[in-house]
Coordinates of C-alpha atoms and ligand atoms in Angstrom, one line a residue:
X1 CA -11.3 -46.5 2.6
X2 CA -9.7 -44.9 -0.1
X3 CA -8.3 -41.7 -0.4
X4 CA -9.2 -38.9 -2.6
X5 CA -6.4 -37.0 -4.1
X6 CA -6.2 -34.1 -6.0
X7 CA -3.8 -31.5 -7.5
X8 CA -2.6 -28.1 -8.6
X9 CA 0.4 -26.2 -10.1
X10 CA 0.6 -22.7 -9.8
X11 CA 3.6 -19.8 -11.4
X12 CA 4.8 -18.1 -8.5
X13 CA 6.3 -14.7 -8.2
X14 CA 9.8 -16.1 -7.8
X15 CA 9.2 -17.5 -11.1
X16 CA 9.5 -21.1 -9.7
X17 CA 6.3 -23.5 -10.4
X18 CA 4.9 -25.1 -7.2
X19 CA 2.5 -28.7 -7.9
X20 CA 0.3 -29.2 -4.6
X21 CA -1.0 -32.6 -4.2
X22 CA -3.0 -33.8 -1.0
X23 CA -4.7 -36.4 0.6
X24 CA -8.5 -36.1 1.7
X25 CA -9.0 -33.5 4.5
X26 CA -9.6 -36.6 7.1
X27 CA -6.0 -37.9 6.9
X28 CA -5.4 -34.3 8.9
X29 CA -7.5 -35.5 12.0
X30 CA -4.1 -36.5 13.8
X31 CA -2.9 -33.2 13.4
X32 CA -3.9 -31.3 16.8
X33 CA -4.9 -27.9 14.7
X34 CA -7.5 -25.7 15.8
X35 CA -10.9 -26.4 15.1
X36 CA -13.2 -25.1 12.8
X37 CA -15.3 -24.0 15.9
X38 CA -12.0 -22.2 17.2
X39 CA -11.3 -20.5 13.8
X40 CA -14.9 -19.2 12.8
X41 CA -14.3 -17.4 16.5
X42 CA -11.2 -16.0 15.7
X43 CA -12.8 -14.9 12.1
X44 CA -15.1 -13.0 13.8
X45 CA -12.7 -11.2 16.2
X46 CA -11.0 -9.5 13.1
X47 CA -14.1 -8.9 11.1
X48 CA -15.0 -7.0 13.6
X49 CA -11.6 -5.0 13.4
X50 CA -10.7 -4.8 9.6
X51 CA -14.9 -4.1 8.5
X52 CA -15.4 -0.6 7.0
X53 CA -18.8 0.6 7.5
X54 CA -20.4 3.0 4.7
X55 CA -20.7 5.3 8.0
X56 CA -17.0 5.3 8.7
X57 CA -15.9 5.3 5.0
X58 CA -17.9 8.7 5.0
X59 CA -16.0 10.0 7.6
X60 CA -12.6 9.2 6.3
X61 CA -13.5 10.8 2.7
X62 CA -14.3 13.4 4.8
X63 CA -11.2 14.1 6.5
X64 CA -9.7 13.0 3.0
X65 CA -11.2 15.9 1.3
X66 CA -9.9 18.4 4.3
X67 CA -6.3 17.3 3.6
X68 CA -6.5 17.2 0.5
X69 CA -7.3 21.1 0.2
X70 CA -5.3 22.0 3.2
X71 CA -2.2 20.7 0.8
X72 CA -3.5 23.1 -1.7
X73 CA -3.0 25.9 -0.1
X74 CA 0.2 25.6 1.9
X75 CA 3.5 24.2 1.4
X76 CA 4.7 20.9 3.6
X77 CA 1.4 20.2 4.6
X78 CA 0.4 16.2 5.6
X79 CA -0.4 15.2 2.2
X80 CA 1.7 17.6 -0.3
X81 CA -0.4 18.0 -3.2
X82 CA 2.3 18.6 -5.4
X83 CA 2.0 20.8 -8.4
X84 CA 3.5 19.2 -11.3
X85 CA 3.7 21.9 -13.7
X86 CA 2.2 19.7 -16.2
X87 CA 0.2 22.5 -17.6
X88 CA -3.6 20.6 -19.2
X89 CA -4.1 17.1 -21.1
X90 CA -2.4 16.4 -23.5
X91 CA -3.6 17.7 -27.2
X92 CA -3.0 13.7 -28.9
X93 CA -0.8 15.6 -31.1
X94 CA 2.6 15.0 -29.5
X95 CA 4.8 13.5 -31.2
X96 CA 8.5 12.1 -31.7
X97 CA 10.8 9.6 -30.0
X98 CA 11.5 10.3 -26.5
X99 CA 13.4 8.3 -23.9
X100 CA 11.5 7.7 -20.2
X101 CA 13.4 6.6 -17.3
X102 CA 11.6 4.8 -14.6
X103 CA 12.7 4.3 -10.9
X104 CA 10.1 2.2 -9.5
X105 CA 9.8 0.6 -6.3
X106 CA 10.7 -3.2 -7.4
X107 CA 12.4 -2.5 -11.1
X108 CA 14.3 0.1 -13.2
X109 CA 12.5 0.5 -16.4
X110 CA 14.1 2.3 -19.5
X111 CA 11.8 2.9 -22.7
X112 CA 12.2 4.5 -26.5
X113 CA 9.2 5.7 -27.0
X114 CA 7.9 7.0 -30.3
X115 CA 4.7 9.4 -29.9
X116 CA 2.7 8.9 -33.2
X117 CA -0.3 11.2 -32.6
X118 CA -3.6 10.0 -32.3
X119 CA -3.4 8.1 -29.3
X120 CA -0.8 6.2 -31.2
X121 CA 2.5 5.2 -30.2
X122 CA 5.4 2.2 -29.9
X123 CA 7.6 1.9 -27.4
X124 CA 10.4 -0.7 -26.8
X125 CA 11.7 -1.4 -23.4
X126 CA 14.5 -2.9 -21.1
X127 CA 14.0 -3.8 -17.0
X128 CA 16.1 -4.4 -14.1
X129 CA 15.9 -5.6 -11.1
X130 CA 16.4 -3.4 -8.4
X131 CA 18.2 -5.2 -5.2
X132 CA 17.9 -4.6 -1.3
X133 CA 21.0 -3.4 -1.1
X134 CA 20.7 -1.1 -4.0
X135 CA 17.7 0.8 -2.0
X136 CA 19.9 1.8 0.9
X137 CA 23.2 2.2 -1.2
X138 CA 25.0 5.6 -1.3
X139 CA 22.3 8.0 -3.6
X140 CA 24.1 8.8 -6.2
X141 CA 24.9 5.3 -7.2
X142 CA 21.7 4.6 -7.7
X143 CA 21.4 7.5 -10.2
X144 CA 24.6 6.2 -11.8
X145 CA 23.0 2.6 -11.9
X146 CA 20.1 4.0 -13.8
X147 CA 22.7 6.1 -15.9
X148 CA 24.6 3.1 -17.0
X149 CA 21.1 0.9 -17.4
X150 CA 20.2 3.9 -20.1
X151 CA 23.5 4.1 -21.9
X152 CA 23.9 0.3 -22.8
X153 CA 20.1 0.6 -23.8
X154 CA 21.0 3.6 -26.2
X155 CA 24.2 2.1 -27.4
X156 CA 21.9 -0.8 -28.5
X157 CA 19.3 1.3 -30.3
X158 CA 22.3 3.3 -31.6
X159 CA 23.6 0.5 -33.4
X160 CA 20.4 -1.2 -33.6
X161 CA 19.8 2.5 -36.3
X162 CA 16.5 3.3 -34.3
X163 CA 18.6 6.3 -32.8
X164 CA 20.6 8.5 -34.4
X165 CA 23.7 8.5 -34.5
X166 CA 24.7 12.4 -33.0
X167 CA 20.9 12.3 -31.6
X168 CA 20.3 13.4 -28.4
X169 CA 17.2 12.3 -27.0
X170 CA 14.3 14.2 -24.8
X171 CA 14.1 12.3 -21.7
X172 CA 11.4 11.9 -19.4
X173 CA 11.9 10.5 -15.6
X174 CA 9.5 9.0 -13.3
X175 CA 10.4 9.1 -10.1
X176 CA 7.7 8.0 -7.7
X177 CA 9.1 9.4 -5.0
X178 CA 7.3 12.7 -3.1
X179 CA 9.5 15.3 -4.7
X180 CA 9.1 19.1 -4.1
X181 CA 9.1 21.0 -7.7
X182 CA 9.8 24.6 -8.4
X183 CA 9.6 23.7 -12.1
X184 CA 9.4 20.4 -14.4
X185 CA 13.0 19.9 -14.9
X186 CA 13.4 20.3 -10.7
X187 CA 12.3 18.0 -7.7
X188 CA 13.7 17.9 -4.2
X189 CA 13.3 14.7 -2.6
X190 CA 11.0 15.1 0.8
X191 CA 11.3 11.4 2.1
X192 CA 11.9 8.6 1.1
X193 CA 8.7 5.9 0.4
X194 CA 8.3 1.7 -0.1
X195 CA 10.9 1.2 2.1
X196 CA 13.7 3.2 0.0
X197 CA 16.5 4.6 2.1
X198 CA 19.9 5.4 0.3
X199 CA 21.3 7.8 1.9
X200 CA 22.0 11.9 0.7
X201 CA 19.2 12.0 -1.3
X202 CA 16.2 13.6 0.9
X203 CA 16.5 16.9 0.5
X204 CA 18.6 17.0 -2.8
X205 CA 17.4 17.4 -6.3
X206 CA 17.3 14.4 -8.1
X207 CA 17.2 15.3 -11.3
X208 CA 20.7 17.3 -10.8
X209 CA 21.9 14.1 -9.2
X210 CA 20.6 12.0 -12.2
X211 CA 22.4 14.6 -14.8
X212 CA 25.3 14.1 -12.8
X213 CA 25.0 10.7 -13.6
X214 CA 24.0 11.0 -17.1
X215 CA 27.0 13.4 -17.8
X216 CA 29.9 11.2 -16.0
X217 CA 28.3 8.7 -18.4
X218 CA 28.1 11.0 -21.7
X219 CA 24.4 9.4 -22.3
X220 CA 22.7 11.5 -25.2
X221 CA 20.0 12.2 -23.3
X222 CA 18.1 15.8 -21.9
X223 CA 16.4 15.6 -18.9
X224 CA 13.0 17.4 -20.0
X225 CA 10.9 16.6 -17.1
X226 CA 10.8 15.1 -13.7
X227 CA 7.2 13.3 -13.4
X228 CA 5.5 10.7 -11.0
X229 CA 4.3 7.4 -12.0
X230 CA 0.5 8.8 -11.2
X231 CA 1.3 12.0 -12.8
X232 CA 2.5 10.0 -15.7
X233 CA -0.4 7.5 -16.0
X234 CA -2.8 10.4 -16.1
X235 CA -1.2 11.5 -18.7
X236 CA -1.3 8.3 -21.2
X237 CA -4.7 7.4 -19.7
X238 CA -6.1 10.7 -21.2
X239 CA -4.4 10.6 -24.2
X240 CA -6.4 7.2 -25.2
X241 CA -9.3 7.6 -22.7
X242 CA -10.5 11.7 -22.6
X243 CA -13.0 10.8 -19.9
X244 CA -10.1 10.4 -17.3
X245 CA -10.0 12.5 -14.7
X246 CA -8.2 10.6 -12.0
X247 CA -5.1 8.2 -11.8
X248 CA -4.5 6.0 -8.9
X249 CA -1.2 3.5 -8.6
X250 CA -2.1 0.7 -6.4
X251 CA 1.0 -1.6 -6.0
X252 CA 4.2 -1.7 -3.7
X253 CA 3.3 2.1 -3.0
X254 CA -0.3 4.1 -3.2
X255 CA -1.0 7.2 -4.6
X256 CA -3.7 9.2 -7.0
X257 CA -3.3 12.3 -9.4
X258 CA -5.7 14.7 -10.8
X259 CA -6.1 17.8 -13.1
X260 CA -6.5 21.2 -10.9
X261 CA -7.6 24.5 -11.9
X262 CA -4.4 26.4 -10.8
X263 CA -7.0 29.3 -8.9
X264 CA -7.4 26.8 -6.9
X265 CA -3.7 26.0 -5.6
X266 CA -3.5 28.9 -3.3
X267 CA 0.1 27.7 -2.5
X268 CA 1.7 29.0 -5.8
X269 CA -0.2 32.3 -6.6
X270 CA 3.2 33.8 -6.4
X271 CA 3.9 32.3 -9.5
X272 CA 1.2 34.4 -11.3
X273 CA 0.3 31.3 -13.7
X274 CA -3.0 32.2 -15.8
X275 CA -5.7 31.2 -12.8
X276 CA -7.8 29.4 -15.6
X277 CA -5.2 27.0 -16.9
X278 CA -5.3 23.5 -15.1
X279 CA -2.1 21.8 -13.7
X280 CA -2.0 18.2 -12.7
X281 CA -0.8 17.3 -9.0
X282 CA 0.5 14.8 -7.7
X283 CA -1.2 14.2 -4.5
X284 CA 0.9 11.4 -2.7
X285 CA -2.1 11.0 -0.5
X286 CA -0.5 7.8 0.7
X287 CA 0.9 10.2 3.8
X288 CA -2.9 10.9 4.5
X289 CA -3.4 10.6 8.2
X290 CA 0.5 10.5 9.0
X291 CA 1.7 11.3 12.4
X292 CA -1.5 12.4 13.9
X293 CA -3.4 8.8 13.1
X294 CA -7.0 10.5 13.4
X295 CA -8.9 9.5 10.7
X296 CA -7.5 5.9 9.7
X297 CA -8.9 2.8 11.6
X298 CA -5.5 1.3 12.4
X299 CA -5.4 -2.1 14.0
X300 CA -2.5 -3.3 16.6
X301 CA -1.1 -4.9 13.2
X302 CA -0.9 -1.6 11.3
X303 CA 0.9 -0.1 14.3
X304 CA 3.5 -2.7 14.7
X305 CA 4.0 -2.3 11.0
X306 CA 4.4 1.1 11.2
X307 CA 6.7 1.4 14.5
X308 CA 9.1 -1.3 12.5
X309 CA 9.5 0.4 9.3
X310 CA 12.2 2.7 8.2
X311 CA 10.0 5.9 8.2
X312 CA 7.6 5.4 11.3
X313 CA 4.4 7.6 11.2
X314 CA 4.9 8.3 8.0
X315 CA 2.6 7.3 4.9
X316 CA 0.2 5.7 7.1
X317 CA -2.6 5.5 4.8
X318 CA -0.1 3.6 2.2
X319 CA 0.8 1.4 5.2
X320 CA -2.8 0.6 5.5
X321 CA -3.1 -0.2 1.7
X322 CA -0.2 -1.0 -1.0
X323 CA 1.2 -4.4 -1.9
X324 CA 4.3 -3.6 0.4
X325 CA 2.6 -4.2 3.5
X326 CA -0.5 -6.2 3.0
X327 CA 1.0 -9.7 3.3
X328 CA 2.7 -8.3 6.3
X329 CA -0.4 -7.2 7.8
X330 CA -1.8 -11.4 7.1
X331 CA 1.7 -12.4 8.9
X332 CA 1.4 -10.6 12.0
X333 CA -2.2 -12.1 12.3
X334 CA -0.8 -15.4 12.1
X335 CA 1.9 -15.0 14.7
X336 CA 0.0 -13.7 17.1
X337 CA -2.3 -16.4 16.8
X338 CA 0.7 -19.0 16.9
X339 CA 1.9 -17.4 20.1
X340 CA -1.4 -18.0 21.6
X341 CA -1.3 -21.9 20.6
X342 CA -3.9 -21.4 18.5
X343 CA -2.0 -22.3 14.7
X344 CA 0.4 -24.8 14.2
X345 CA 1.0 -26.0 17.9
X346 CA 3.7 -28.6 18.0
X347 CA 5.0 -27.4 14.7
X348 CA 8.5 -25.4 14.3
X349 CA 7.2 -22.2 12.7
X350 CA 10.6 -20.2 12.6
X351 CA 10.1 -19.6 8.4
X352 CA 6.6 -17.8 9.4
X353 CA 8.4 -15.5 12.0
X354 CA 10.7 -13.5 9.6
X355 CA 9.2 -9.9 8.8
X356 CA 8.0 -9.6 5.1
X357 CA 8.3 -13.0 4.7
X358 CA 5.1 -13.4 3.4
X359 CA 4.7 -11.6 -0.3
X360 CA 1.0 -10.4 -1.0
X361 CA 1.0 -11.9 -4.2
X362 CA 0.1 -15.4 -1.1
X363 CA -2.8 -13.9 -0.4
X364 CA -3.7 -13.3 -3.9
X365 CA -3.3 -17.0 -4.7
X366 CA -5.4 -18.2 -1.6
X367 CA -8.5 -16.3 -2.2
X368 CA -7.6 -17.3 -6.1
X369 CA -7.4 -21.0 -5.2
X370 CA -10.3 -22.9 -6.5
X371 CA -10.1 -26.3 -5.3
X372 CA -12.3 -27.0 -2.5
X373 CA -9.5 -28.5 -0.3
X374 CA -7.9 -25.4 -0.7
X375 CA -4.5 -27.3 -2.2
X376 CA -2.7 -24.0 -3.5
X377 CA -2.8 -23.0 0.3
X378 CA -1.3 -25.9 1.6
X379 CA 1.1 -25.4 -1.3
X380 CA 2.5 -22.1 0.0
X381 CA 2.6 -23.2 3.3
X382 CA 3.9 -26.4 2.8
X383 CA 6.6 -25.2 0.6
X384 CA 7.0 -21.9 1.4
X385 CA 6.7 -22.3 5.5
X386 CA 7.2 -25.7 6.1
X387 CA 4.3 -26.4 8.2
X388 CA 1.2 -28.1 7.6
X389 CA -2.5 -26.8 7.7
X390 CA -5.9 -28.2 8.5
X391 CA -9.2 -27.4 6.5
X392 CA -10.5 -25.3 8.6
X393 CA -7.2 -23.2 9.5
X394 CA -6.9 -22.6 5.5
X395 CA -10.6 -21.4 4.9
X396 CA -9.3 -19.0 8.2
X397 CA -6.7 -17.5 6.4
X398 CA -8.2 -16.9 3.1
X399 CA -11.0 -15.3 4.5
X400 CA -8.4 -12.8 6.5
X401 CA -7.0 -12.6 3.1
X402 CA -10.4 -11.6 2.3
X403 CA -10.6 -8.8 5.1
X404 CA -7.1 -7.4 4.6
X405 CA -7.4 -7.0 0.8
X406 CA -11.1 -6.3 1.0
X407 CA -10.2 -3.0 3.6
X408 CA -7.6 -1.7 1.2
X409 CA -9.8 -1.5 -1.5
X410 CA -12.4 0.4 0.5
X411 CA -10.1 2.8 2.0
X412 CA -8.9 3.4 -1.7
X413 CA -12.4 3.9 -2.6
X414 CA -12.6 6.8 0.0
X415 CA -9.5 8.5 -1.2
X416 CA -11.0 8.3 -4.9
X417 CA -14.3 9.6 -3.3
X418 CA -12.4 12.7 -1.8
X419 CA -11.1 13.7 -5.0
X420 CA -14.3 13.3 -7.0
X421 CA -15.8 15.3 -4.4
X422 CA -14.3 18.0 -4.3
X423 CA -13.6 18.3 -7.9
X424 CA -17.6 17.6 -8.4
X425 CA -17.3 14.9 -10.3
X426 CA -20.2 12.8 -8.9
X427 CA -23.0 13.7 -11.4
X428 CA -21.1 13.8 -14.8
X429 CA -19.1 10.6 -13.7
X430 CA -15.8 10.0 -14.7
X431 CA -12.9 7.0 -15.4
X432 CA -10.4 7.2 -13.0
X433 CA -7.2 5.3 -14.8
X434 CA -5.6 2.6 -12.3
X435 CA -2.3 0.5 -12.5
X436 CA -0.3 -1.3 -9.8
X437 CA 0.2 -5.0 -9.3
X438 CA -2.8 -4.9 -6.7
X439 CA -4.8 -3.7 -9.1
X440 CA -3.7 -5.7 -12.2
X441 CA -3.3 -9.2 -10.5
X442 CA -4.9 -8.9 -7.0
X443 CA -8.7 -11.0 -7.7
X444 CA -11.6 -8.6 -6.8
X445 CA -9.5 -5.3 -5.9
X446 CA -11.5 -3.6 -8.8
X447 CA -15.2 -5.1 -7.5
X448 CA -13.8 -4.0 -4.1
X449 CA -13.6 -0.6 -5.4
X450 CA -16.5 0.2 -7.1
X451 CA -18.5 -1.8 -4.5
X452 CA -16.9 0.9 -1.9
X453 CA -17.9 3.6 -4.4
X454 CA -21.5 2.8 -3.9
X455 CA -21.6 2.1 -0.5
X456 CA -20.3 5.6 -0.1
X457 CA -22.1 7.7 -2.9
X458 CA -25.2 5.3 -2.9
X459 CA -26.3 4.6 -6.5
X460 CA -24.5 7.4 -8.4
X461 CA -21.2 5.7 -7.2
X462 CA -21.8 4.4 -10.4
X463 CA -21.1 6.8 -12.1
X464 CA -17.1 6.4 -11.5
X465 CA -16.2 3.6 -12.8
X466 CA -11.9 2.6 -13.2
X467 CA -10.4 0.7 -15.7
X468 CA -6.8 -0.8 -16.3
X469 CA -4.6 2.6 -17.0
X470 CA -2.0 3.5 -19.7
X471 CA 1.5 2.8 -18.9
X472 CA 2.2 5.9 -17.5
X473 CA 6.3 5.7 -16.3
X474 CA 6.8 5.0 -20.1
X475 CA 4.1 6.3 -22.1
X476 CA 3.4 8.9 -19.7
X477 CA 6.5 9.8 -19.0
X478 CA 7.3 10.6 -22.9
X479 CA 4.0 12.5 -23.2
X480 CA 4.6 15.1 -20.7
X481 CA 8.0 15.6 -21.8
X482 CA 6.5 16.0 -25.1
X483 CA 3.8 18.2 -24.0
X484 CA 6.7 20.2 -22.3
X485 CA 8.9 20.9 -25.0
X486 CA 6.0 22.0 -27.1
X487 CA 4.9 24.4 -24.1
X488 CA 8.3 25.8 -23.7
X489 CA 8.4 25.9 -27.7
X490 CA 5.5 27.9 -27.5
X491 CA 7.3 30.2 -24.7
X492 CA 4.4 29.1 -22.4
X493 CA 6.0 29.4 -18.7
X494 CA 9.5 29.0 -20.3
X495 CA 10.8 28.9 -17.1
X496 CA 8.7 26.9 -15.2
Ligands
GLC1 C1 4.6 6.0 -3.1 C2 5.3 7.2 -3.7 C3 4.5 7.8 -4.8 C4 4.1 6.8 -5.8 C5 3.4 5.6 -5.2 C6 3.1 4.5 -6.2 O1 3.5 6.4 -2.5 O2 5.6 8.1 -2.7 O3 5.3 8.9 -5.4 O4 3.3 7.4 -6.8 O5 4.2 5.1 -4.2 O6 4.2 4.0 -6.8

């Protein structure tokens, strides 16, 4: 009998090419695997525990929607609902050349951008790599690091003539990172998230340390305002889309912002801003359900995940969604299931046992793969693991790919269902602007979305629809610092 091959190359995320090539399924009848008996039993097990029912996803916007005010009205509450004091949309007038700083969970992004008006605008951009070590390194290095990323960038552009050259430069700087703000040009570092951990920096104000930086440095650059990568992508969504309403990042980290009416941020009355002026905040709902667990349906996995992370009990709802954690969630399935003797018996499986060994962007690929032998997914284990899979076990772990990925976009559906319910969205409909590698790269997360939407809201669900966002750590970014000088220009809340 002959045998049937077949074959696929894939780019992976390393950046490294990987060519699968196999033999017929029936050459892996040696192999004592589990059954596809055995795995469609096991399948069932975790449906049962990662299935959101429109029932529970009701519930959960519910309690959403509780948090979510109760961070309006008092400081340090569960979720923070941080006022951003970025005062309104922007007008699509701003305009000028403007620097934006971005310290992002994987990468340090520094962009010239020039605002044209209109919705118009160029920007030119330089990105680094952020290491391991780097995210637990002393703080103020890693303010330095960004420092010296953003002078050899200007000294290029210096000499390149797009900046002048005695031309110091409005700066804006994402920092996605809950920060508490008494004013735009102010944020004080509450935790750490994504696994971040260099030390004295909770509790300080980063954009002192990163002037620190900037001066040791002499980069021509102001510090205008301190804004969030959500904060930021609402922002630049609006400015090209004026139905947005809503911005959610969905990649290493989770989080949504949203215009307020400031009458209805009880927590900064004090502050005697005009109660019919709107001010975006920044909700970091990924801390939603943190500590208490009441509301989230966490599984054994999601506990273990949580109990081994630097910042247990904390962002639990993140835990339960972003790119950080979901391949994490798929490895901890498997090991459990290879300490029963159910996967891989007989095979050394030490690769598979290392925590966060296994990126999300795998489980992306497997429910991407479109051969019917499943070759990418013997690819990744192959190469990857160094163990070999049956049929049956690699139709098993796409479809948990299925039910891990499938629960984070429904549970994001309910935290954009909070919002649009208590801002009253649900009738007029609204975009809701959306970025993130889970969003952008992730097959289905969008479907997922919307499909939760509906199953919560019923046919007006339909009514909010989301769409690929603005890049809002650059774009963003350089809009509200724009939108910031002109207020203070204007001697709008000068001090604010
Ligand atoms: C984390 C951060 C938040 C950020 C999100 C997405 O949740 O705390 O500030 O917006 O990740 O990057």
């Amino acid at each position: 009998m002959s045998s049937r091959r077949g074959s696929s190359t894939v780019l992976l995320p390393s950046g490294q090419t990987l060519t699968t090539f196999t033999k017929h399924s029936q050459d892996e009848e040696g192999l004592p695997h589990a059954t596809k008996k055995t795995m469609a039993d096991h399948l069932r097990k975790y449906e049962a525990l990662f299935n959101l029912t429109p029932q529970r996803m009701r519930m959960v916007v519910e309690a959403f929607k509780e948090s979510l005010e109760l961070g309006l009205s008092k400081p340090n509450q569960v979720v923070p609902m941080i006022p951003t004091y970025v005062f309104g949309w922007p007008s699509s007038k701003e305009k000028g050349n403007y620097l934006a700083v971005d310290l992002g969970g994987t990468n340090l992004r520094v962009c010239l951008v020039t605002l044209e008006g209109e919705g118009k605008f160029q920007i030119t951009q330089a990105k680094y790599r952020l290491t391991e070590e780097q995210k637990q390194d002393e703080g103020q290095k890693l303010f330095d690091f960004c420092g010296e990323c953003l002078k050899a960038f200007v000294d290029t552009h210096r000499a390149e003539g797009h900046i002048g050259k005695d031309e110091v430069l409005p700066l804006g700087f994402t920092f996605s990172y809950p920060c508490a703000q008494e004013r735009i040009d102010h944020g004080v570092l509450i935790r750490w998230t994504k696994g971040f951990g260099a030390p004295n920096t909770e509790g300080h104000d980063v954009v002192a340390m990163f002037r620190e930086s900037l001066a040791k440095m002499s980069v021509p650059a102001e510090v205008v305002a301190l804004t969030c990568d959500t904060t930021g992508t609402l922002i630049a969504s609006h400015y090209v889309n004026p139905k947005t309403r809503i911005a959610c990042i969905f990649g290493t980290g989770c989080n949504a912002a949203y215009m307020e009416h400031v009458r209805d941020i009880p927590k900064i009355a004090q502050l005697g801003i005009d109660p019919d002026m709107e001010m975006a905040i920044n909700c970091e709902w990924g801390a939603f359900d943190s500590f208490e667990h009441e509301n989230l349906p966490r599984t054994k996995y999601d506990q273990i995940i949580d109990e081994t992370s630097n910042k247990p009990g904390e962002q639990a709802f993140e835990k339960l969604i972003s790119g950080r954690y979901l391949g994490e969630i798929l490895r901890l399935i498997i090991c459990e299931l290879i300490d029963e003797g159910v996967l891989f018996l007989g095979q050394n499986t030490y690769k598979l046992e290392i925590p966060y060994c296994f990126d999300t962007a795998f489980l992306s690929l497997m429910e991407m793969d479109p051969t019917d032998e499943l070759l990418m997914i013997i690819g990744i284990f192959n190469h990857f693991f160094a163990v070999e899979t049956t049929l049956a076990e690699r139709q098993f772990f796409r479809a948990l790919a299925k039910l891990v990925a499938r629960r984070a976009a429904r549970l994001s559906a309910c935290g954009i269902a909070a919002i649009v319910s208590k801002m009253g969205y649900l009738d007029e409909g609204c975009s809701v602007g959306a970025d993130g590698s889970l969003y952008n790269k992730y097959p289905n997360f969008a479907e997922r979305i919307h499909e939760g939407l509906h199953d919560i809201f019923g046919e007006k669900g339909k009514n909010i629809v989301t769409y690929h966002a603005e890049d809002g750590s650059g774009i963003g970014s350089a809009i509200v610092a724009a939108m910031t000088k002109d207020r203070k220009t204007a001697n709008i809340y000068p001090n604010l």
